[in-house]
XYZ file of C-alpha atoms in Angstrom:
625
model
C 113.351 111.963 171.513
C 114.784 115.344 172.279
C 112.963 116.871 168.986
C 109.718 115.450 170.359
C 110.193 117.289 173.381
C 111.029 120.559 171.486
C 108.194 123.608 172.146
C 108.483 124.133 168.021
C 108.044 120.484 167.388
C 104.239 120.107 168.383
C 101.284 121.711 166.652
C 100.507 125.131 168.744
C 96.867 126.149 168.848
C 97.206 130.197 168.884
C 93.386 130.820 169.764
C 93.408 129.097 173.348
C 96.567 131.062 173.833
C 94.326 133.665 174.426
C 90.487 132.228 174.666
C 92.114 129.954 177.653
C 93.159 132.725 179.973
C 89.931 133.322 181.720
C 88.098 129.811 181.677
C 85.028 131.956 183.220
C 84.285 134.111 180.445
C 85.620 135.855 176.756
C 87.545 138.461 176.019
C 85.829 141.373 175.209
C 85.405 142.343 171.824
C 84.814 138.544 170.768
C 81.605 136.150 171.128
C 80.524 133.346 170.022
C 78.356 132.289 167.251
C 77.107 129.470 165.132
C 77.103 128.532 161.445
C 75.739 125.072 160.138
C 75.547 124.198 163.597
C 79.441 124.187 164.193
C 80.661 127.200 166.662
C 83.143 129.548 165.598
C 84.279 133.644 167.119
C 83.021 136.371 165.874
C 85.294 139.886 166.381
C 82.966 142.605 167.206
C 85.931 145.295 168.235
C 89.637 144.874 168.297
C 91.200 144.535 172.056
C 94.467 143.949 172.830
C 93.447 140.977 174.923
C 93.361 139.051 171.194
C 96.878 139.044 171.311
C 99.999 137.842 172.793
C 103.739 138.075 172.975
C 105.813 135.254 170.902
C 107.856 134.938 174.133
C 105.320 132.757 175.405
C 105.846 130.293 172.319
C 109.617 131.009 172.311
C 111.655 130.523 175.656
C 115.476 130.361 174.163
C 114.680 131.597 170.886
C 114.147 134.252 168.879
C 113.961 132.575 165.128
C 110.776 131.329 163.567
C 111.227 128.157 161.719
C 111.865 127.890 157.981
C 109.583 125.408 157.746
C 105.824 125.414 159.046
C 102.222 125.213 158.034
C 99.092 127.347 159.067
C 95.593 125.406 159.535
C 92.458 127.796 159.508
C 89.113 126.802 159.508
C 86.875 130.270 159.205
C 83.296 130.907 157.721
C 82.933 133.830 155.568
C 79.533 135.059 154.229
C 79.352 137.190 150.808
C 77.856 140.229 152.780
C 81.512 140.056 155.026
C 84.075 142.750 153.822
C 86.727 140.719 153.711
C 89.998 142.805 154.455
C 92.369 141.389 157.208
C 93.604 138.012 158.323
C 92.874 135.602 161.048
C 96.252 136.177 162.141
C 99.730 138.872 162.168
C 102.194 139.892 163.746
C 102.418 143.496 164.488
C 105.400 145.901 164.621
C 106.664 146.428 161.755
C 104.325 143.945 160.111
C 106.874 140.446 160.802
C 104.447 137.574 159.299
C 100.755 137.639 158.377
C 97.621 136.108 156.795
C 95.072 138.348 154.870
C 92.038 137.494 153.306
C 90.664 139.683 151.182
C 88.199 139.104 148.770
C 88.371 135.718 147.250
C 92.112 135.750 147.803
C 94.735 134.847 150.715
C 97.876 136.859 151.104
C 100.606 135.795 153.223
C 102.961 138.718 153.863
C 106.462 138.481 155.475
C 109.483 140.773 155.622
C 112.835 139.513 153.683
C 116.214 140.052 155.253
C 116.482 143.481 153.555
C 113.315 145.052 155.709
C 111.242 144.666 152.401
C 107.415 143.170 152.941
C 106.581 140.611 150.377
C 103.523 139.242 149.613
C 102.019 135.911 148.163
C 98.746 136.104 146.666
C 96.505 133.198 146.598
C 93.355 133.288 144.409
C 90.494 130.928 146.728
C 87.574 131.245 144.507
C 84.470 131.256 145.795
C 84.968 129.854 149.944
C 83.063 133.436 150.602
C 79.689 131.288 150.846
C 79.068 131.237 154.510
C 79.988 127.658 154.806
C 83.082 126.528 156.935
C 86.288 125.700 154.758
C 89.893 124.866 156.505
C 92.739 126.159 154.782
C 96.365 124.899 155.333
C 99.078 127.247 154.268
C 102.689 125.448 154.020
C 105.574 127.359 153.782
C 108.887 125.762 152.859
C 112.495 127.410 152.257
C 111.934 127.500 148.375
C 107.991 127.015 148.081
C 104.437 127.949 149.568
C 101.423 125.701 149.071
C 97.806 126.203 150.163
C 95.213 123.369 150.190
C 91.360 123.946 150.559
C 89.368 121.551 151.817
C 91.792 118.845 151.144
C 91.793 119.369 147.598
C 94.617 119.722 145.354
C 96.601 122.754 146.894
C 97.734 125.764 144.805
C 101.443 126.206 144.600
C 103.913 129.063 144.631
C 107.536 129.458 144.276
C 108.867 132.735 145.456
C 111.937 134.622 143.619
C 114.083 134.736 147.233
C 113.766 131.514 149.765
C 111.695 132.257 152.924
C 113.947 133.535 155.455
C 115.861 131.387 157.092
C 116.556 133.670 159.918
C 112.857 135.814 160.976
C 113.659 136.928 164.165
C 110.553 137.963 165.958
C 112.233 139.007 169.512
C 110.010 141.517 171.265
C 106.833 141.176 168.811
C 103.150 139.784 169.059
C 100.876 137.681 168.119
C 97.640 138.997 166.984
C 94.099 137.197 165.856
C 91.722 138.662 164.391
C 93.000 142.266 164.062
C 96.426 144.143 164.180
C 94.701 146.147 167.283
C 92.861 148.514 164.703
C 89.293 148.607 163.815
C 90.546 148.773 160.165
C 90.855 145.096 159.211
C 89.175 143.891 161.450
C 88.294 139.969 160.750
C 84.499 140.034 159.912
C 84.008 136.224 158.998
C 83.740 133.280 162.154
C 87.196 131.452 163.137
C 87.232 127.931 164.413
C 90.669 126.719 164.139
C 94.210 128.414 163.662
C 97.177 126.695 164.436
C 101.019 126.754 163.408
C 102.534 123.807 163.339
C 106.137 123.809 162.832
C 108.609 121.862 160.540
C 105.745 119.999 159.295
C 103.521 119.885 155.716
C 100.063 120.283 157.887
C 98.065 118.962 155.072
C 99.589 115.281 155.266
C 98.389 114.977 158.861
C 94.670 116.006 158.107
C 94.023 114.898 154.321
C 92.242 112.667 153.299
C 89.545 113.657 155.586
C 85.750 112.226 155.731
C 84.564 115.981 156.485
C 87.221 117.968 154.754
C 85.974 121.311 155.343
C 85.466 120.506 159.171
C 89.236 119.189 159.369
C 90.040 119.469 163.401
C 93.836 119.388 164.342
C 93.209 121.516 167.342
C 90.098 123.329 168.178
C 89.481 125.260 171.523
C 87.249 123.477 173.950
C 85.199 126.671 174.237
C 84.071 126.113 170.365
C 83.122 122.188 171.387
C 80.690 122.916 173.683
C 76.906 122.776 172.654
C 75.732 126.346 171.866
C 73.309 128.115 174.606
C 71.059 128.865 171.949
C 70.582 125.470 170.935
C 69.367 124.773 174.549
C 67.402 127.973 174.371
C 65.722 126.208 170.856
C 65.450 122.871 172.784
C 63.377 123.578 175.226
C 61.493 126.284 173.331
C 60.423 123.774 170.884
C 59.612 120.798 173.120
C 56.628 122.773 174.094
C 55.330 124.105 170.776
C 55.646 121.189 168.923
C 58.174 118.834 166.877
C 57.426 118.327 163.129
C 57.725 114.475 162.253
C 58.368 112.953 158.714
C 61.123 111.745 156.780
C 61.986 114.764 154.691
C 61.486 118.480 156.063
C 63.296 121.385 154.607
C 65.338 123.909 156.413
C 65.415 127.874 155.716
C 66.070 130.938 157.465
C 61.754 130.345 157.619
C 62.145 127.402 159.789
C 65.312 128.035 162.099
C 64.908 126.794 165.120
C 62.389 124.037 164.693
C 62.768 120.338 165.608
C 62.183 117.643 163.675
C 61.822 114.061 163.861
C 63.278 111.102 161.492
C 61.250 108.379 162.829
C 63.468 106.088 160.016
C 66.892 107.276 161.147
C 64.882 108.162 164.603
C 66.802 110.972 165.034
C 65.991 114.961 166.555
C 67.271 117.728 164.136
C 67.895 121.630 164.780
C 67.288 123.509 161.771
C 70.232 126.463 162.092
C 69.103 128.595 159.415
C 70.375 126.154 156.297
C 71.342 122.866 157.637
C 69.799 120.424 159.714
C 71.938 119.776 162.983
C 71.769 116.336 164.384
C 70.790 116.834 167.784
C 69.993 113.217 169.155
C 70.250 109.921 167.292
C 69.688 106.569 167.959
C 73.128 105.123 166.656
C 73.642 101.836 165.282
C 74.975 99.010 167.393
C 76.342 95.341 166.429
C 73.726 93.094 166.635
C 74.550 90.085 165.341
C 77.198 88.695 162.420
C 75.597 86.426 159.664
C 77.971 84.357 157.620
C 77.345 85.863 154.272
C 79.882 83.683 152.011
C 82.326 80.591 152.182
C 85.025 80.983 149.356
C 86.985 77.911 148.694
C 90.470 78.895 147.713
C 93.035 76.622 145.192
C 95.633 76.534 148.589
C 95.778 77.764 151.970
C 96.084 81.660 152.217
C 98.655 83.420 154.732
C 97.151 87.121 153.768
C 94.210 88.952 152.391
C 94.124 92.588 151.572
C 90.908 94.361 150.615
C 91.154 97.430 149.142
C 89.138 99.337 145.961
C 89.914 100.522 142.320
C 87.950 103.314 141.329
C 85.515 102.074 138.111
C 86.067 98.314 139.339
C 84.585 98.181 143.140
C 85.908 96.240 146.214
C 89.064 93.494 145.429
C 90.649 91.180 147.389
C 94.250 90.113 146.730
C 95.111 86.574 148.626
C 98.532 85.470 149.252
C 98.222 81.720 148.432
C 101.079 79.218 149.926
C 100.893 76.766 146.700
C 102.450 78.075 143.770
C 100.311 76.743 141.322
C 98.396 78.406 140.061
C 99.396 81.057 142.104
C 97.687 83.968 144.321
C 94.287 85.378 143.375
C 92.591 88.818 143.283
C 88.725 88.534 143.713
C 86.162 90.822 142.475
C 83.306 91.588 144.837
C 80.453 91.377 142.317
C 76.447 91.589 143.322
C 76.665 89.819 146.895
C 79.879 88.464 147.046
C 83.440 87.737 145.840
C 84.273 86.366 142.532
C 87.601 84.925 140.893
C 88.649 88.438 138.665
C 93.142 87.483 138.217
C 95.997 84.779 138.978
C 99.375 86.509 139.710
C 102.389 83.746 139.620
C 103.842 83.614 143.119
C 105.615 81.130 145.221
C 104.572 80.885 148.698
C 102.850 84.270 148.957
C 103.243 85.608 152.527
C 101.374 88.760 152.166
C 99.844 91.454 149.840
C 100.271 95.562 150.547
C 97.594 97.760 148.092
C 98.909 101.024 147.388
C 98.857 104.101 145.672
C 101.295 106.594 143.801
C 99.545 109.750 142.402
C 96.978 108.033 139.692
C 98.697 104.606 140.359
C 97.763 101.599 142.525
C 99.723 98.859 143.354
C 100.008 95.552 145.379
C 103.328 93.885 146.226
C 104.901 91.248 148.071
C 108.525 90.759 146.492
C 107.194 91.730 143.123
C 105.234 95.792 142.749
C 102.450 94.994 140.478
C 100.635 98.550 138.893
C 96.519 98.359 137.718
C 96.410 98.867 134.154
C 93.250 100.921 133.128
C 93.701 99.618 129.511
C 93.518 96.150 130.581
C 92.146 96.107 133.798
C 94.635 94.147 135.034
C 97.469 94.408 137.624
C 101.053 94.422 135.518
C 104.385 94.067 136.826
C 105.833 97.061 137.735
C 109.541 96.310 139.296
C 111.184 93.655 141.655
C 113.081 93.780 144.677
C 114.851 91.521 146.590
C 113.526 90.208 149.667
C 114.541 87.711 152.518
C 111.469 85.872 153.326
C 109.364 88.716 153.550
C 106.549 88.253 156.095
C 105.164 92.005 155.288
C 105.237 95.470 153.668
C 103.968 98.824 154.472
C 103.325 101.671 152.234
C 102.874 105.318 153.450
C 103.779 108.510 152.666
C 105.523 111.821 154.224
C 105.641 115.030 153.301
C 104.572 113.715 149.508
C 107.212 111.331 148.783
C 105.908 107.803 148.991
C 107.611 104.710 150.935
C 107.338 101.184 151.069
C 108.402 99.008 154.387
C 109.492 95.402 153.835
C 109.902 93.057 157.117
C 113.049 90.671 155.986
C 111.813 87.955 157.890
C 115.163 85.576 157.937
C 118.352 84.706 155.524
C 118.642 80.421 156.083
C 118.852 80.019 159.636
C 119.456 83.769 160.448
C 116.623 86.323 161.654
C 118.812 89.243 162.846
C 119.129 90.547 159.429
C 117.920 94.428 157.939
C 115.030 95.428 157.318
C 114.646 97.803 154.382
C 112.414 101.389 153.749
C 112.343 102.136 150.062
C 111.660 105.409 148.967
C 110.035 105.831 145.078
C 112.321 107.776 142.799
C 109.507 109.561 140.656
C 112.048 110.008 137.722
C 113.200 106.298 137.437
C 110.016 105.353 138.351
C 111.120 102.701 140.920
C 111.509 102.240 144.242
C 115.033 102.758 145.489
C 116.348 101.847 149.232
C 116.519 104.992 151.367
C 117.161 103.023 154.821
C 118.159 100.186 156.509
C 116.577 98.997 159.908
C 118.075 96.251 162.315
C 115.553 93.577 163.213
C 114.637 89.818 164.678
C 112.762 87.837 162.471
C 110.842 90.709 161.661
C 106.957 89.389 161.070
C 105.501 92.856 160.398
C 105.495 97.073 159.824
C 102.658 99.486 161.273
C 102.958 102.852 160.214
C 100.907 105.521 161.620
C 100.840 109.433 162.776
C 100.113 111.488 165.741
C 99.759 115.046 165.160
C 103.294 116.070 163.239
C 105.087 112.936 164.176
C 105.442 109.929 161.832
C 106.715 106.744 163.961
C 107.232 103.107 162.435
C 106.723 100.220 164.420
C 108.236 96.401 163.703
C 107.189 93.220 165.116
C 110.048 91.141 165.993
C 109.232 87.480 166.408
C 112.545 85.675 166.877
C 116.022 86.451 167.003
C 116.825 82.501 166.350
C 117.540 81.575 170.026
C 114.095 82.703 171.790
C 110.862 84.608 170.821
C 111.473 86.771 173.826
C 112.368 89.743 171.922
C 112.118 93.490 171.571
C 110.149 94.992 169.277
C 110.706 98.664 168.096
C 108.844 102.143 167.587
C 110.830 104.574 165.090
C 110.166 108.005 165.141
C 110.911 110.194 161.528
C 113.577 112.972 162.483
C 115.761 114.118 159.882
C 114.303 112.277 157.110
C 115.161 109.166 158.594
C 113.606 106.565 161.446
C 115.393 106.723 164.697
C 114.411 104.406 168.139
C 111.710 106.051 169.903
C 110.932 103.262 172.300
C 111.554 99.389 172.543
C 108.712 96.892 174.073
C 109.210 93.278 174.850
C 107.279 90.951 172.605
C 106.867 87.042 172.220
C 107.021 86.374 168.531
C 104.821 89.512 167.819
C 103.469 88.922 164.764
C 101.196 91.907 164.274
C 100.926 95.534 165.581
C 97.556 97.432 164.856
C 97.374 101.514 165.649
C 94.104 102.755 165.913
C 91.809 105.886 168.153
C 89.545 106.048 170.044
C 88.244 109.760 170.768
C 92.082 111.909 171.209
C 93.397 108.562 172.801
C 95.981 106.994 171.119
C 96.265 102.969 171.372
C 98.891 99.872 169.784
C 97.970 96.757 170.232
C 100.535 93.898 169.426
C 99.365 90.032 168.711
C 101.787 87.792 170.704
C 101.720 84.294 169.164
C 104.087 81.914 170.924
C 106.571 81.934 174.164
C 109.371 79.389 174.361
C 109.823 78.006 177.821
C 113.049 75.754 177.932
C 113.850 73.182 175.608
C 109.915 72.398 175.183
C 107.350 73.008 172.774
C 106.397 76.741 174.318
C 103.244 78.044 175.693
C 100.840 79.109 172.935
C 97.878 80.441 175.317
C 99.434 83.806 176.197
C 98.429 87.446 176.558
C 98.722 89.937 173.997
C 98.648 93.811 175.180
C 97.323 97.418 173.974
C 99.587 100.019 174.800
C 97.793 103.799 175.362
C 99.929 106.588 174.474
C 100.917 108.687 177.463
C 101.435 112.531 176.615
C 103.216 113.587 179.589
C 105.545 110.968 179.795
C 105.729 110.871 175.925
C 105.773 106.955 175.840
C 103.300 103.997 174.830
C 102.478 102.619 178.219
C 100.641 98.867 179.300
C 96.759 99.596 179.153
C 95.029 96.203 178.937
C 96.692 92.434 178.789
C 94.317 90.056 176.333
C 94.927 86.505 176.618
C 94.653 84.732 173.054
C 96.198 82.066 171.287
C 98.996 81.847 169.130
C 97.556 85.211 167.773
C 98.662 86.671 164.488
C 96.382 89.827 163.876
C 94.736 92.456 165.233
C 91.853 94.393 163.014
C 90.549 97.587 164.727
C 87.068 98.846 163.044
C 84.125 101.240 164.120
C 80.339 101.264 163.425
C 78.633 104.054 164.265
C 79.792 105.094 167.880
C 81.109 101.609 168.848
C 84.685 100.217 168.604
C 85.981 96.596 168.286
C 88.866 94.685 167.836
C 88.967 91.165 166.305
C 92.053 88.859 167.060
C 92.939 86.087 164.823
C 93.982 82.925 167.167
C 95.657 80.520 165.242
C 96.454 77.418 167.330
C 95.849 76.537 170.623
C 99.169 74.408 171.350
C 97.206 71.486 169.895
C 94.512 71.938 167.471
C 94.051 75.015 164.589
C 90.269 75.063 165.300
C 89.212 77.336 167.782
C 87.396 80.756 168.170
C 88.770 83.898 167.129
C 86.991 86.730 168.916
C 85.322 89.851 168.832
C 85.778 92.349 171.180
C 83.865 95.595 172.208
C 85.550 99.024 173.579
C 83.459 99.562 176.934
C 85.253 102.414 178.074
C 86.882 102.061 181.459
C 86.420 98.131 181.330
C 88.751 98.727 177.840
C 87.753 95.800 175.411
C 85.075 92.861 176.597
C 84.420 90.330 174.093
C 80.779 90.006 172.490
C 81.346 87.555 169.576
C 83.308 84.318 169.591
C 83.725 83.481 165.657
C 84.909 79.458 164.785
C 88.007 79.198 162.326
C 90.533 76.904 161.215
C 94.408 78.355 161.200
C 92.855 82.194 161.428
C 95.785 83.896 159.524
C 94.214 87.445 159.020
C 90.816 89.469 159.353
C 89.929 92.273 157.042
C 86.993 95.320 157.611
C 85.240 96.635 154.993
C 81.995 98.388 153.885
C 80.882 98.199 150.609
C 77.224 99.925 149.425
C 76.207 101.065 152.921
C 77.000 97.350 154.469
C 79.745 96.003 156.857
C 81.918 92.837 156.248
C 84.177 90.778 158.419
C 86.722 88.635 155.861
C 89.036 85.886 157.524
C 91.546 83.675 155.504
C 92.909 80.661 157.027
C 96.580 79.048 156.782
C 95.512 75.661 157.500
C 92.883 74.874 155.177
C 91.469 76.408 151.837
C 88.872 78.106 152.270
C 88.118 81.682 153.640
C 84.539 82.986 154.873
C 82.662 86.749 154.659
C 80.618 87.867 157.276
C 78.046 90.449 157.109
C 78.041 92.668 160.067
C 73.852 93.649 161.122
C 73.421 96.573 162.624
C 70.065 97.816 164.892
């Protein structure tokens, strides 16, 4: 907890070091301006004003880290003469970026007072579109990513210094304070976040050149002259069609998607969406009933690049074992039988080119035969769940041990995969109670880890756990009390940062135990760096949670399960409202609800449930208005 609290430990966003001084107005020498409708600062003159001392990152020290990463996001046009860097360090020159053109240097001074410099060859970002870099720097290698493709790599002769000390020096953006190399593209974004492979927290990304780990408010805001276009416009006239092409002819002009029914700005190049009418849940049809050889504990939905959407389900009977569907034209179809006995759950994965799904045995897709192979086996102790995920590139699987016999408080395992042998080797034990299920997720440079506990073989009344990764290993961030959690699900909602756990049964004596009880989202809470109680749910022996989005709207499905005496009942739908949290819309009928999947396939939305209590499983299709 002490590292999470350290000042070099969080990502540090070095333009509102200086663009938040004066809330009222810029510095001088810098404005603002737009490209493809996204705002960025343009440096007209150098001013010392764009800089600032490293004693207000540092307070007790002096070193900068071994280990850190650099995320720009800048705009250069071809006409821009591309000489200096978004940001140095003055003095003798310390640290620095440089972009010349269509190359990146990163400069820093050795031990022996000598400058070295790393040249990276960017092609052709000098096209007046926005591109975010991320520069990582590592003791014995330096990596830069584009746009979240594959990242260039180089390994310098000499290990970066492990000692920099930057006492008494500066920070400057834009310029070293000179009107020689002075930055002549737009900057959006430049942060330095510490100890950390910045890339892994922002890739894969839906808008890769956008990426946003921490962008001044001042660059949020709508543009002035986008107001000044607005109401210019409404009074000469807004053209209306369904296609309408945008130049440097037609910037400024509005136009009208009556189809999409949405108001664009045309900036020069790109049409900016200015209003839309976005898409709300409307109703949910049931698209398709699939009737399964056995009852199914799991689903997991996932797609294989050339096949399309697939569905592995973890099937109690043995015979003829679990089965991995093929959505083909409007539905799922039968595609493979894997051999399993009493299938609890299915994890889809993937390792470089490789994809996987496991529950005690790793199976790998074989291009050649289009089939998933076996791939390795591990030992398990009724294994209720895994968890695959990856930091800083090496890839790691999460079992939850469930119980040994009649015991529950038994280890949990992290496996780490050994690319030489090709396997999966154990890298770490964990502690737990009847352990029912892993949720890994990330919140800026932090990876955390969090377990379901269900029972610790006297009482369901248990405490469930959130790791945190320091020092290449989990450690206890925070403990919360569960009843037989049997599910965590992470998700966001704008910068907020929510877990939700499903509660599914609290013993009470020497009876049966209360079924209808409530299960809680937890909000993360910055300043007092914990997960705290946002909103209590009641439901009913739940035992998931599936967070999804469509459009601007946010819901949570629960999967109720049993009611303390029958398996058919509703599992609901709720709707994020904001300060009311979530309100429930839809109330959904299912037998034994065991899991609910999202997923979109060819511009449509599908709800999936499986059921442990019959065999059968149903698809809905999500409409939209």
């Amino acid at each position: 907890v002490g590292v999470l609290l350290s000042v070099w430990q969080v990502p540090l966003d070095l333009l509102s070091f200086v663009l938040e001084r004066d809330p009222s107005s810029l510095v001088p020498g810098v404005h603002i301006e737009q490209a493809q409708g996204v705002r960025g600062l343009k440096f007209s003159s150098p001013h010392r004003s764009m800089s600032f001392s490293s004693s207000e990152l540092l307070v007790d020290c002096h070193l900068f880290p071994q280990e850190f990463s650099i995320v720009v996001t800048l705009s250069i046009s071809h006409s821009d003469p591309q000489k200096e860097a978004p940001s140095s360090i003055r003095g003798p020159l310390l640290l620095g970026l440089r972009y010349s053109r269509r190359r990146l240097h990163f400069l820093y001074r050795d031990p022996l007072g000598q400058v070295k410099k790393l040249v990276f060859r960017t092609g052709g970002i000098a096209d007046s579109h926005w591109h975010t870099l991320v520069l990582a720097v590592k003791s014995r290698s330096v990596k830069l990513s584009v746009d979240c493709n594959p990242p260039l790599e180089i390994v310098p002769a000499e290990p970066f210094p492990s000692e920099l000390n930057i006492h008494g020096s500066r920070f400057h953006i834009g310029s070293r304070g000179r009107w020689k190399g002075l930055f002549s593209g737009l900057l959006r974004q430049l942060v330095l976040v510490p100890g950390s492979d910045g890339a892994a927290h922002l890739c894969p990304s839906d808008e890769p050149q956008l990426m946003a780990l921490s962008v001044p408010p001042k660059l949020l805001d709508l543009p002035d002259m986008e107001r000044k276009y607005i109401y210019q416009f409404l009074f000469s006239g807004i053209s209306v069609g369904l296609d309408r092409p945008c130049s440097e002819q037609t910037q400024g002009q509005l136009w009208f998607n009556p189809l999409k029914k949405a108001l664009y700005l045309c900036d020069g190049s790109h049409w900016v969406t200015m209003l839309q009418d976005h898409h709300r849940l409307d109703y949910i049809l049931e698209h398709q009933v699939l009737t399964t050889t056995s009852e199914t504990n799991d689903i997991e939905v996932f797609q294989v690049a050339g096949m399309g959407v697939m569905a592995a389900f973890a099937h109690r009977s043995s015979a003829p074992g679990s089965a991995v569907y093929l959505w083909a034209r409007e539905g799922f179809q039968i595609y493979q039988n894997i051999s399993t006995h009493g299938a609890l759950a299915w994890r889809h994965f993937r390792i470089g080119k490789k994809v996987g799904a496991d529950f005690s045995v790793i199976y790998k897709w074989s291009k050649k035969r289009r089939r998933f192979v076996h791939l390795q086996t591990l030992q398990t102790h009724c294994a209720r769940d895994w968890e695959a995920f990856t930091i800083s590139q090496h890839h790691y699987l999460a079992v939850a041990n469930h119980r040994i016999g009649t015991n529950h408080t038994i280890d949990s395992l992290i496996y780490k995969w050994n690319r030489l042998a090709k396997a999966f080797e154990v890298h770490q034990r964990l502690p737990t109670s009847g352990a029912y299920d892993w949720e890994f997720f990330s919140v800026g440079p932090y990876h955390f880890l969090v377990v379901a506990n269900a029972f610790d073989g006297v009482t369901t009344s248990v405490e469930s756990v959130i790791y945190v990764w320091v020092n290449e290993a989990f450690q206890v961030f925070q403990t919360i009390k569960t009843y037989c959690a049997t599910d965590w699900e992470m998700f966001q909602i704008g910068g907020r940062v929510f877990l939700v756990v499903a509660n599914g049964h609290r013993l009470v004596g020497s009876v049966n135990g209360r079924y209808a009880i409530n299960s809680t989202i937890y909000e993360l809470d910055i300043l007092s760096g914990m997960f705290v109680r946002f909103q209590d749910i009641t439901t009913y022996s739940a035992v998931d949670w599936e967070f999804f989005s469509l459009g601007e709207e946010y819901f949570l499905v629960v999967a109720n399960s049993f009611s303390g005496e029958s398996y058919s009942l509703n599992s609901v739908l709720y709707r994020w409202q904001g300060y009311e949290g979530f309100v429930p819309v839809h109330f959904l009928p299912t037998i034994g609800c065991s899991d609910w999947e999202f997923f979109t396939w060819k511009g449509e939305s599908y709800l999936m449930y499986s059921s442990a209590k019959a065999p059968l499983s149903k698809v809905f299709k999500l409409k939209t208005y």
